[in-house]
Amino acid sequence: MNSQKNKDQMTNFSSLIDGVKPLKQDKRHFRQTVKQKSEFAPKERQVQAESFFSDSYQPLLPDEGPMRWKRDDCDSLELKRLRRGDYVPDLLLDLHGLRQTEAKLEISALLHACVKQSVHCCSVMHGFGTGTLKQQIPMWLAQHPQVLAFHQAPKEWGGKAAILVLVDIGDAPHRR
């Protein structure tokens, strides 16, 4: 009896929907699309750069003479070696024409590359321009935990338009 009742209901239902056309369904899916790794990698680098570099932090930097700074646990002889040009930079970063936000990302990437490739010394060329990067870069470098010291570059590495940076690469042996 149950099966007969089901058949009658199916027949009634079939007669009711006879001639009905299906609605066109738009293909919107409301779940979030899966992002590729390449899409969020730049955002991750930007967050990392912003976590190290603050624009409001003012380290104690010299008012006169060449731009220089050393971390408290770094030997003052390292600054002298940077000034004399004893260290040859293995990586060079040219920031000409970049904005501050772009420069932050590039400096962060440079310091990461130095640690990854065991490079003890690098050069950051900021140029003369309006002087904005020349003022900001030392403040940013003084905040980064991997920076041991920096000094205005000697003439052969850019002079007043560049900074030599000494990077703490961990337990790897230092190269000169």
CSV table of C-alpha atoms in Angstrom, one decimal:
chain,number,residue,atom,x,y,z
A,1,MET,CA,0.0,0.0,0.0
A,2,ASN,CA,2.8,2.3,0.7
A,3,SER,CA,4.5,1.8,-2.6
A,4,GLN,CA,1.2,2.5,-4.4
A,5,LYS,CA,0.8,5.7,-2.5
A,6,ASN,CA,4.4,6.7,-3.4
A,7,LYS,CA,3.7,6.0,-7.1
A,8,ASP,CA,0.5,8.1,-7.0
A,9,GLN,CA,2.4,11.0,-5.4
A,10,MET,CA,5.2,10.8,-8.0
A,11,THR,CA,2.6,10.8,-10.8
A,12,ASN,CA,0.9,13.8,-9.3
A,13,PHE,CA,4.2,15.6,-8.8
A,14,SER,CA,5.3,14.8,-12.4
A,15,SER,CA,2.0,16.2,-13.8
A,16,LEU,CA,2.4,19.4,-11.7
A,17,ILE,CA,5.9,20.1,-12.9
A,18,ASP,CA,5.3,19.1,-16.5
A,19,GLY,CA,6.5,21.9,-18.8
A,20,VAL,CA,8.4,23.8,-16.2
A,21,LYS,CA,11.7,25.2,-17.3
A,22,PRO,CA,14.6,25.2,-14.9
A,23,LEU,CA,15.9,28.5,-13.7
A,24,LYS,CA,19.2,29.7,-14.9
A,25,GLN,CA,21.6,29.7,-11.9
A,26,ASP,CA,24.3,32.3,-11.7
A,27,LYS,CA,27.6,30.8,-10.8
A,28,ARG,CA,28.5,32.7,-7.7
A,29,HIS,CA,30.3,30.9,-5.0
A,30,PHE,CA,30.5,32.6,-1.6
A,31,ARG,CA,33.4,30.8,-0.1
A,32,GLN,CA,36.8,32.4,-0.2
A,33,THR,CA,39.1,31.6,-3.0
A,34,VAL,CA,42.3,29.9,-2.1
A,35,LYS,CA,45.2,32.3,-2.6
A,36,GLN,CA,48.4,31.2,-4.2
A,37,LYS,CA,51.5,31.5,-2.1
A,38,SER,CA,52.9,34.2,-4.5
A,39,GLU,CA,49.9,36.4,-3.6
A,40,PHE,CA,50.5,36.6,0.1
A,41,ALA,CA,54.3,36.4,0.1
A,42,PRO,CA,54.8,40.2,-0.6
A,43,LYS,CA,52.2,41.0,2.1
A,44,GLU,CA,54.2,38.8,4.5
A,45,ARG,CA,57.4,40.6,3.7
A,46,GLN,CA,55.7,44.0,4.2
A,47,VAL,CA,54.4,42.9,7.7
A,48,GLN,CA,57.9,41.7,8.5
A,49,ALA,CA,59.5,45.0,7.4
A,50,GLU,CA,56.9,47.0,9.4
A,51,SER,CA,57.6,44.9,12.5
A,52,PHE,CA,61.3,45.9,12.4
A,53,PHE,CA,61.1,49.4,11.2
A,54,SER,CA,59.2,52.2,12.9
A,55,ASP,CA,59.1,55.7,11.6
A,56,SER,CA,58.6,57.1,15.1
A,57,TYR,CA,61.7,55.5,16.7
A,58,GLN,CA,64.6,57.9,17.1
A,59,PRO,CA,67.9,56.2,17.9
A,60,LEU,CA,70.9,58.1,19.2
A,61,LEU,CA,72.7,59.0,16.0
A,62,PRO,CA,75.5,61.6,15.5
A,63,ASP,CA,74.7,65.2,14.6
A,64,GLU,CA,78.1,65.9,13.1
A,65,GLY,CA,80.5,64.0,11.0
A,66,PRO,CA,79.7,60.9,8.9
A,67,MET,CA,76.7,58.8,9.7
A,68,ARG,CA,77.6,55.9,12.0
A,69,TRP,CA,76.1,53.7,14.6
A,70,LYS,CA,77.0,50.5,16.4
A,71,ARG,CA,75.1,48.1,18.6
A,72,ASP,CA,76.0,48.1,22.3
A,73,ASP,CA,77.5,44.6,22.2
A,74,CYS,CA,79.6,45.4,19.1
A,75,ASP,CA,83.3,46.3,19.3
A,76,SER,CA,84.0,49.9,18.4
A,77,LEU,CA,86.9,48.6,16.2
A,78,GLU,CA,84.2,47.4,13.8
A,79,LEU,CA,83.1,51.0,13.1
A,80,LYS,CA,86.7,51.9,12.4
A,81,ARG,CA,87.1,49.0,10.0
A,82,LEU,CA,83.9,50.1,8.2
A,83,ARG,CA,85.1,53.6,7.9
A,84,ARG,CA,88.5,52.6,6.5
A,85,GLY,CA,86.9,50.3,3.9
A,86,ASP,CA,88.3,47.1,5.4
A,87,TYR,CA,85.1,45.3,4.7
A,88,VAL,CA,84.1,44.8,1.1
A,89,PRO,CA,80.3,44.7,0.6
A,90,ASP,CA,79.2,41.5,-1.1
A,91,LEU,CA,75.6,42.7,-1.7
A,92,LEU,CA,74.7,46.1,-3.0
A,93,LEU,CA,71.3,47.6,-2.8
A,94,ASP,CA,70.4,50.7,-4.9
A,95,LEU,CA,67.4,52.6,-3.6
A,96,HIS,CA,67.4,55.4,-6.1
A,97,GLY,CA,63.8,56.4,-7.1
A,98,LEU,CA,62.1,54.3,-4.4
A,99,ARG,CA,59.5,55.5,-1.9
A,100,GLN,CA,59.9,55.0,1.8
A,101,THR,CA,57.6,52.0,2.0
A,102,GLU,CA,59.3,50.3,-1.0
A,103,ALA,CA,62.7,51.1,0.6
A,104,LYS,CA,61.7,49.5,3.9
A,105,LEU,CA,60.8,46.3,2.1
A,106,GLU,CA,64.0,46.3,0.1
A,107,ILE,CA,66.2,46.8,3.1
A,108,SER,CA,64.4,44.1,5.0
A,109,ALA,CA,64.9,41.7,2.1
A,110,LEU,CA,68.6,42.7,1.8
A,111,LEU,CA,69.2,41.9,5.5
A,112,HIS,CA,67.4,38.6,5.2
A,113,ALA,CA,69.5,37.7,2.1
A,114,CYS,CA,72.7,38.6,4.0
A,115,VAL,CA,71.8,36.2,6.8
A,116,LYS,CA,70.7,33.5,4.4
A,117,GLN,CA,73.8,33.8,2.2
A,118,SER,CA,76.2,34.4,5.1
A,119,VAL,CA,77.2,37.9,3.9
A,120,HIS,CA,78.8,39.9,6.6
A,121,CYS,CA,78.9,43.3,4.9
A,122,CYS,CA,76.5,45.0,2.5
A,123,SER,CA,76.0,48.4,1.0
A,124,VAL,CA,72.8,50.5,0.8
A,125,MET,CA,73.0,53.3,-1.8
A,126,HIS,CA,70.3,55.9,-1.0
A,127,GLY,CA,71.6,58.7,-3.2
A,128,PHE,CA,71.3,62.4,-2.5
A,129,GLY,CA,67.9,63.4,-3.8
A,130,THR,CA,65.6,65.2,-1.3
A,131,GLY,CA,67.4,63.6,1.7
A,132,THR,CA,64.4,61.7,2.9
A,133,LEU,CA,65.9,58.2,2.5
A,134,LYS,CA,69.2,59.5,3.7
A,135,GLN,CA,67.6,60.4,7.0
A,136,GLN,CA,65.3,57.4,7.4
A,137,ILE,CA,67.6,54.6,6.5
A,138,PRO,CA,70.0,54.9,9.5
A,139,MET,CA,67.0,55.0,11.8
A,140,TRP,CA,65.6,51.8,10.3
A,141,LEU,CA,68.9,50.0,10.3
A,142,ALA,CA,69.5,50.9,14.0
A,143,GLN,CA,66.2,49.0,14.8
A,144,HIS,CA,66.9,45.8,13.0
A,145,PRO,CA,68.2,43.0,15.3
A,146,GLN,CA,70.6,41.6,12.6
A,147,VAL,CA,72.5,44.9,12.1
A,148,LEU,CA,75.7,45.1,14.2
A,149,ALA,CA,76.9,48.5,12.9
A,150,PHE,CA,76.8,50.9,9.9
A,151,HIS,CA,79.0,53.7,8.7
A,152,GLN,CA,78.9,56.1,5.8
A,153,ALA,CA,80.6,54.4,2.9
A,154,PRO,CA,84.1,55.2,1.8
A,155,LYS,CA,84.3,57.0,-1.6
A,156,GLU,CA,84.9,53.8,-3.6
A,157,TRP,CA,81.5,52.4,-2.3
A,158,GLY,CA,79.4,55.6,-2.7
A,159,GLY,CA,80.7,58.1,-0.2
A,160,LYS,CA,78.0,60.3,1.3
A,161,ALA,CA,75.3,58.7,-0.9
A,162,ALA,CA,75.7,55.2,0.6
A,163,ILE,CA,76.0,53.3,3.9
A,164,LEU,CA,78.0,50.2,4.6
A,165,VAL,CA,76.2,47.8,6.9
A,166,LEU,CA,77.7,45.1,9.1
A,167,VAL,CA,75.3,42.2,9.6
A,168,ASP,CA,75.2,39.7,12.4
A,169,ILE,CA,75.0,36.4,10.5
A,170,GLY,CA,75.0,34.2,13.6
A,171,ASP,CA,77.6,31.5,14.3
A,172,ALA,CA,79.0,31.5,10.7
A,173,PRO,CA,82.6,32.6,10.5
A,174,HIS,CA,83.1,36.3,9.6
A,175,ARG,CA,84.7,37.2,6.3
A,176,ARG,CA,86.6,40.3,5.5
